[in-house]
Amino acid sequence: MYHLETILPLYGSPEPVGCSEEEIAAMRVRFGTLPAVVEDFYRTAAKTECFRWGQDNWILPEDYGREGSWLGNTDALILLNENQGVCQAGILKQDLTLPDPPVYVTYDDFSRWKPCAPSVREFLAAALAYEAAFTHVAPCAPEEFYWFTPEEAAGIKAGLTKLPFALQDWCSEMEITLYQNAPDNLLVLMDFGAEDGEPQALYGAVTEESYQKLLAVVGGLGEPV
């Protein structure tokens, strides 16, 4: 699995919904094979409605069925499209026979790919958590993003639990790491590789109780973006 037990509380613990066996079979025909972890995601949770309310767009089997889609411009299996099409994450054709292959990101029409996550399992967990931060932890959240100094960031990392998955080189080539101290709260730390080392963050929680627990560590820190 792809840490679904950790992800679902960030969305208010919905009942997961998967794709049909017919849709999955059509993807196998299109690509010749599917990695086991991708097939598991399609079958168990890919069509969970609230997963589609995030910042970016998950690519599902139904998207591949649309005639004339831009997805025909690459033989990679695309998993996620940035909301303005700035970048896409996917699995390279030569890796599709692996049960849990690495995921890469491209910024230039599929001609060049950079590592994004060492496995589909890690990519799905990190991307689903990141997307939740824009909507489902928003019921209890500040209105702004924040810049943290290196010292503040170090204190936050020490005071929260780091989740065991991350994204590399996602939108704007940032590294995304994720932290929490309750199952339904989250802090997303976005490092843009700036020389001053000041990462940007957004954070929040599904419930007020968990939000207050998060504020006990991060409250009063940082400067609004």
Coordinates of C-alpha atoms in Angstrom, one line a residue:
M1 CA 0.0 0.0 0.0
Y2 CA 1.0 3.7 -0.2
H3 CA 0.5 4.9 3.4
L4 CA -3.3 5.2 2.9
E5 CA -3.9 4.9 6.6
T6 CA -1.8 8.1 7.0
I7 CA -3.3 10.0 4.1
L8 CA -7.0 9.5 4.7
P9 CA -7.2 11.4 8.0
L10 CA -5.8 14.4 6.2
Y11 CA -8.9 14.4 4.1
G12 CA -11.4 13.8 6.9
S13 CA -11.2 10.0 6.7
P14 CA -13.4 9.5 3.6
E15 CA -14.3 6.1 2.2
P16 CA -11.8 5.4 -0.6
V17 CA -13.2 4.8 -4.1
G18 CA -11.3 3.0 -6.9
C19 CA -11.4 2.6 -10.6
S20 CA -13.3 -0.2 -12.3
E21 CA -11.6 -3.4 -13.4
E22 CA -12.5 -2.4 -17.0
E23 CA -10.6 0.9 -16.7
I24 CA -7.6 -0.8 -15.2
A25 CA -7.6 -3.5 -18.0
A26 CA -7.7 -0.7 -20.6
M27 CA -4.6 0.8 -19.1
R28 CA -2.8 -2.5 -19.2
V29 CA -3.7 -2.8 -22.9
R30 CA -2.5 0.8 -23.5
F31 CA 0.9 0.4 -21.7
G32 CA 1.4 -3.4 -22.0
T33 CA 1.7 -3.7 -18.2
L34 CA 1.1 -1.7 -15.1
P35 CA 3.3 -1.5 -12.0
A36 CA 1.7 -3.3 -9.1
V37 CA 1.5 -0.2 -6.9
V38 CA -0.1 1.9 -9.6
E39 CA -2.7 -0.9 -10.2
D40 CA -3.4 -1.0 -6.4
F41 CA -3.9 2.8 -6.3
Y42 CA -6.3 2.7 -9.3
R43 CA -8.2 -0.2 -7.7
T44 CA -8.5 1.1 -4.2
A45 CA -8.5 4.9 -4.0
A46 CA -7.8 6.7 -7.3
K47 CA -11.4 8.0 -7.7
T48 CA -11.9 9.1 -4.1
E49 CA -13.8 12.3 -4.8
C50 CA -11.9 14.6 -2.3
F51 CA -8.6 13.6 -3.8
R52 CA -9.7 15.7 -6.9
W53 CA -10.1 18.9 -4.9
G54 CA -6.4 19.6 -4.4
Q55 CA -4.0 22.1 -6.0
D56 CA -3.0 19.9 -8.9
N57 CA -4.7 17.3 -11.1
W58 CA -4.5 13.5 -10.7
I59 CA -4.5 11.7 -14.1
L60 CA -6.8 8.7 -14.1
P61 CA -7.6 6.0 -16.6
E62 CA -10.6 8.0 -17.8
D63 CA -8.3 10.8 -18.8
Y64 CA -6.4 8.4 -21.1
G65 CA -9.7 7.5 -22.8
R66 CA -10.3 11.1 -24.0
E67 CA -9.6 11.5 -27.8
G68 CA -6.9 14.0 -28.7
S69 CA -5.6 14.3 -25.1
W70 CA -2.1 15.8 -24.5
L71 CA -1.3 12.5 -22.8
G72 CA -0.7 11.0 -26.2
N73 CA 2.4 13.1 -26.5
T74 CA 4.5 10.8 -24.3
D75 CA 4.9 7.1 -23.7
A76 CA 5.4 7.7 -20.0
L77 CA 2.5 6.9 -17.6
I78 CA 1.5 10.3 -16.2
L79 CA 0.3 10.4 -12.6
L80 CA -0.1 14.1 -11.7
N81 CA -0.3 17.3 -13.7
E82 CA 0.5 20.6 -12.1
N83 CA -2.6 22.8 -12.2
Q84 CA -1.2 25.1 -14.9
G85 CA 0.6 22.4 -16.7
V86 CA 4.0 23.7 -15.5
C87 CA 5.2 20.1 -14.8
Q88 CA 4.1 16.6 -14.8
A89 CA 5.1 13.5 -12.8
G90 CA 5.1 10.1 -14.2
I91 CA 6.7 6.7 -14.7
L92 CA 9.1 6.2 -17.7
K93 CA 8.2 3.5 -20.2
Q94 CA 11.2 1.4 -19.5
D95 CA 10.3 1.2 -15.8
L96 CA 6.7 0.1 -16.2
T97 CA 7.6 -3.6 -15.7
L98 CA 8.9 -2.8 -12.2
P99 CA 6.4 -3.4 -9.3
D100 CA 7.2 -0.1 -7.6
P101 CA 9.3 2.0 -10.0
P102 CA 10.7 5.5 -9.5
V103 CA 8.7 8.6 -10.4
Y104 CA 10.2 11.4 -12.5
V105 CA 9.1 15.0 -13.2
T106 CA 9.4 16.9 -16.5
Y107 CA 9.2 20.6 -17.2
D108 CA 9.8 20.7 -20.9
D109 CA 7.3 18.7 -23.0
F110 CA 8.6 15.3 -21.9
S111 CA 12.0 15.6 -23.4
R112 CA 13.9 15.7 -20.1
W113 CA 13.0 14.0 -16.7
K114 CA 14.3 14.6 -13.2
P115 CA 13.9 12.3 -10.2
C116 CA 10.9 13.2 -8.1
A117 CA 10.5 10.1 -5.8
P118 CA 12.3 6.8 -5.5
S119 CA 9.1 4.8 -5.8
V120 CA 5.5 5.1 -6.8
R121 CA 4.5 4.2 -3.2
E122 CA 6.5 7.2 -1.8
F123 CA 5.3 9.6 -4.6
L124 CA 1.6 8.8 -4.1
A125 CA 1.8 9.3 -0.3
A126 CA 3.8 12.5 -0.5
A127 CA 1.7 14.0 -3.3
L128 CA -1.6 13.1 -1.7
A129 CA -0.5 14.7 1.6
Y130 CA 0.8 17.8 -0.2
E131 CA -2.5 18.2 -2.1
A132 CA -4.5 17.8 1.1
A133 CA -2.7 20.8 2.6
F134 CA -4.4 23.1 0.1
T135 CA -8.0 22.0 0.9
H136 CA -8.7 19.4 3.6
V137 CA -6.5 20.7 6.3
A138 CA -7.7 24.2 5.4
P139 CA -10.7 24.3 7.7
C140 CA -8.3 25.2 10.5
A141 CA -5.4 27.1 8.9
P142 CA -3.8 30.6 8.6
E143 CA -4.7 32.5 5.5
E144 CA -1.0 32.9 4.5
F145 CA 1.9 30.9 3.5
Y146 CA 5.0 31.6 5.7
W147 CA 8.7 32.0 5.3
F148 CA 10.7 30.4 8.1
T149 CA 14.3 31.3 9.0
P150 CA 16.8 28.4 9.1
E151 CA 16.6 28.5 12.9
E152 CA 12.8 28.4 12.9
A153 CA 12.7 25.6 10.4
A154 CA 15.1 23.6 12.5
G155 CA 12.9 24.1 15.6
I156 CA 9.8 23.0 13.7
K157 CA 11.5 19.9 12.5
A158 CA 12.6 19.0 16.0
G159 CA 9.1 19.7 17.4
L160 CA 7.1 17.7 14.8
T161 CA 7.2 14.2 13.4
K162 CA 8.5 14.0 9.8
L163 CA 6.5 11.7 7.5
P164 CA 8.5 9.0 5.8
F165 CA 8.0 10.3 2.2
A166 CA 8.8 13.4 0.3
L167 CA 8.9 15.0 -3.2
Q168 CA 11.9 16.3 -5.1
D169 CA 11.9 18.8 -7.9
W170 CA 8.1 19.4 -7.9
C171 CA 6.7 22.7 -9.1
S172 CA 9.4 25.4 -9.2
E173 CA 11.9 22.6 -8.5
M174 CA 11.2 22.5 -4.8
E175 CA 11.8 19.8 -2.3
I176 CA 8.7 19.1 -0.3
T177 CA 8.9 17.5 3.2
L178 CA 5.9 16.9 5.5
Y179 CA 5.4 17.1 9.3
Q180 CA 2.7 16.6 11.8
N181 CA 1.9 16.0 15.5
A182 CA -1.6 14.6 15.1
P183 CA -3.1 12.3 12.4
D184 CA -5.2 15.1 10.9
N185 CA -2.8 18.0 10.9
L186 CA 0.0 18.8 8.6
L187 CA 2.8 21.2 7.9
V188 CA 4.3 21.3 4.4
L189 CA 7.8 22.6 4.2
M190 CA 8.9 23.7 0.7
D191 CA 12.6 24.3 0.1
F192 CA 13.3 26.2 -3.1
G193 CA 17.1 25.8 -2.7
A194 CA 17.6 29.5 -2.0
E195 CA 21.1 30.5 -0.8
D196 CA 19.6 31.9 2.4
G197 CA 18.0 28.6 3.2
E198 CA 14.6 30.0 4.1
P199 CA 11.9 27.5 3.3
Q200 CA 8.3 28.4 2.7
A201 CA 5.5 26.5 4.5
L202 CA 1.7 26.1 4.7
Y203 CA 0.0 24.2 7.5
G204 CA -3.4 23.4 9.0
A205 CA -5.6 20.8 10.4
V206 CA -9.0 19.1 9.8
T207 CA -10.1 19.8 13.4
E208 CA -9.6 22.7 15.8
E209 CA -8.1 20.4 18.5
S210 CA -5.3 19.2 16.1
Y211 CA -4.8 22.8 14.8
Q212 CA -4.1 24.0 18.3
K213 CA -1.7 21.1 18.8
L214 CA 0.2 22.2 15.7
L215 CA 0.2 25.9 16.8
A216 CA 1.9 24.9 20.0
V217 CA 4.9 24.3 17.9
V218 CA 4.6 26.7 14.9
G219 CA 2.4 29.5 16.3
G220 CA 4.1 32.9 16.2
L221 CA 6.9 31.7 13.9
G222 CA 7.7 32.9 10.4
E223 CA 6.8 35.8 8.2
P224 CA 3.7 35.9 5.9
V225 CA 4.5 35.5 2.2

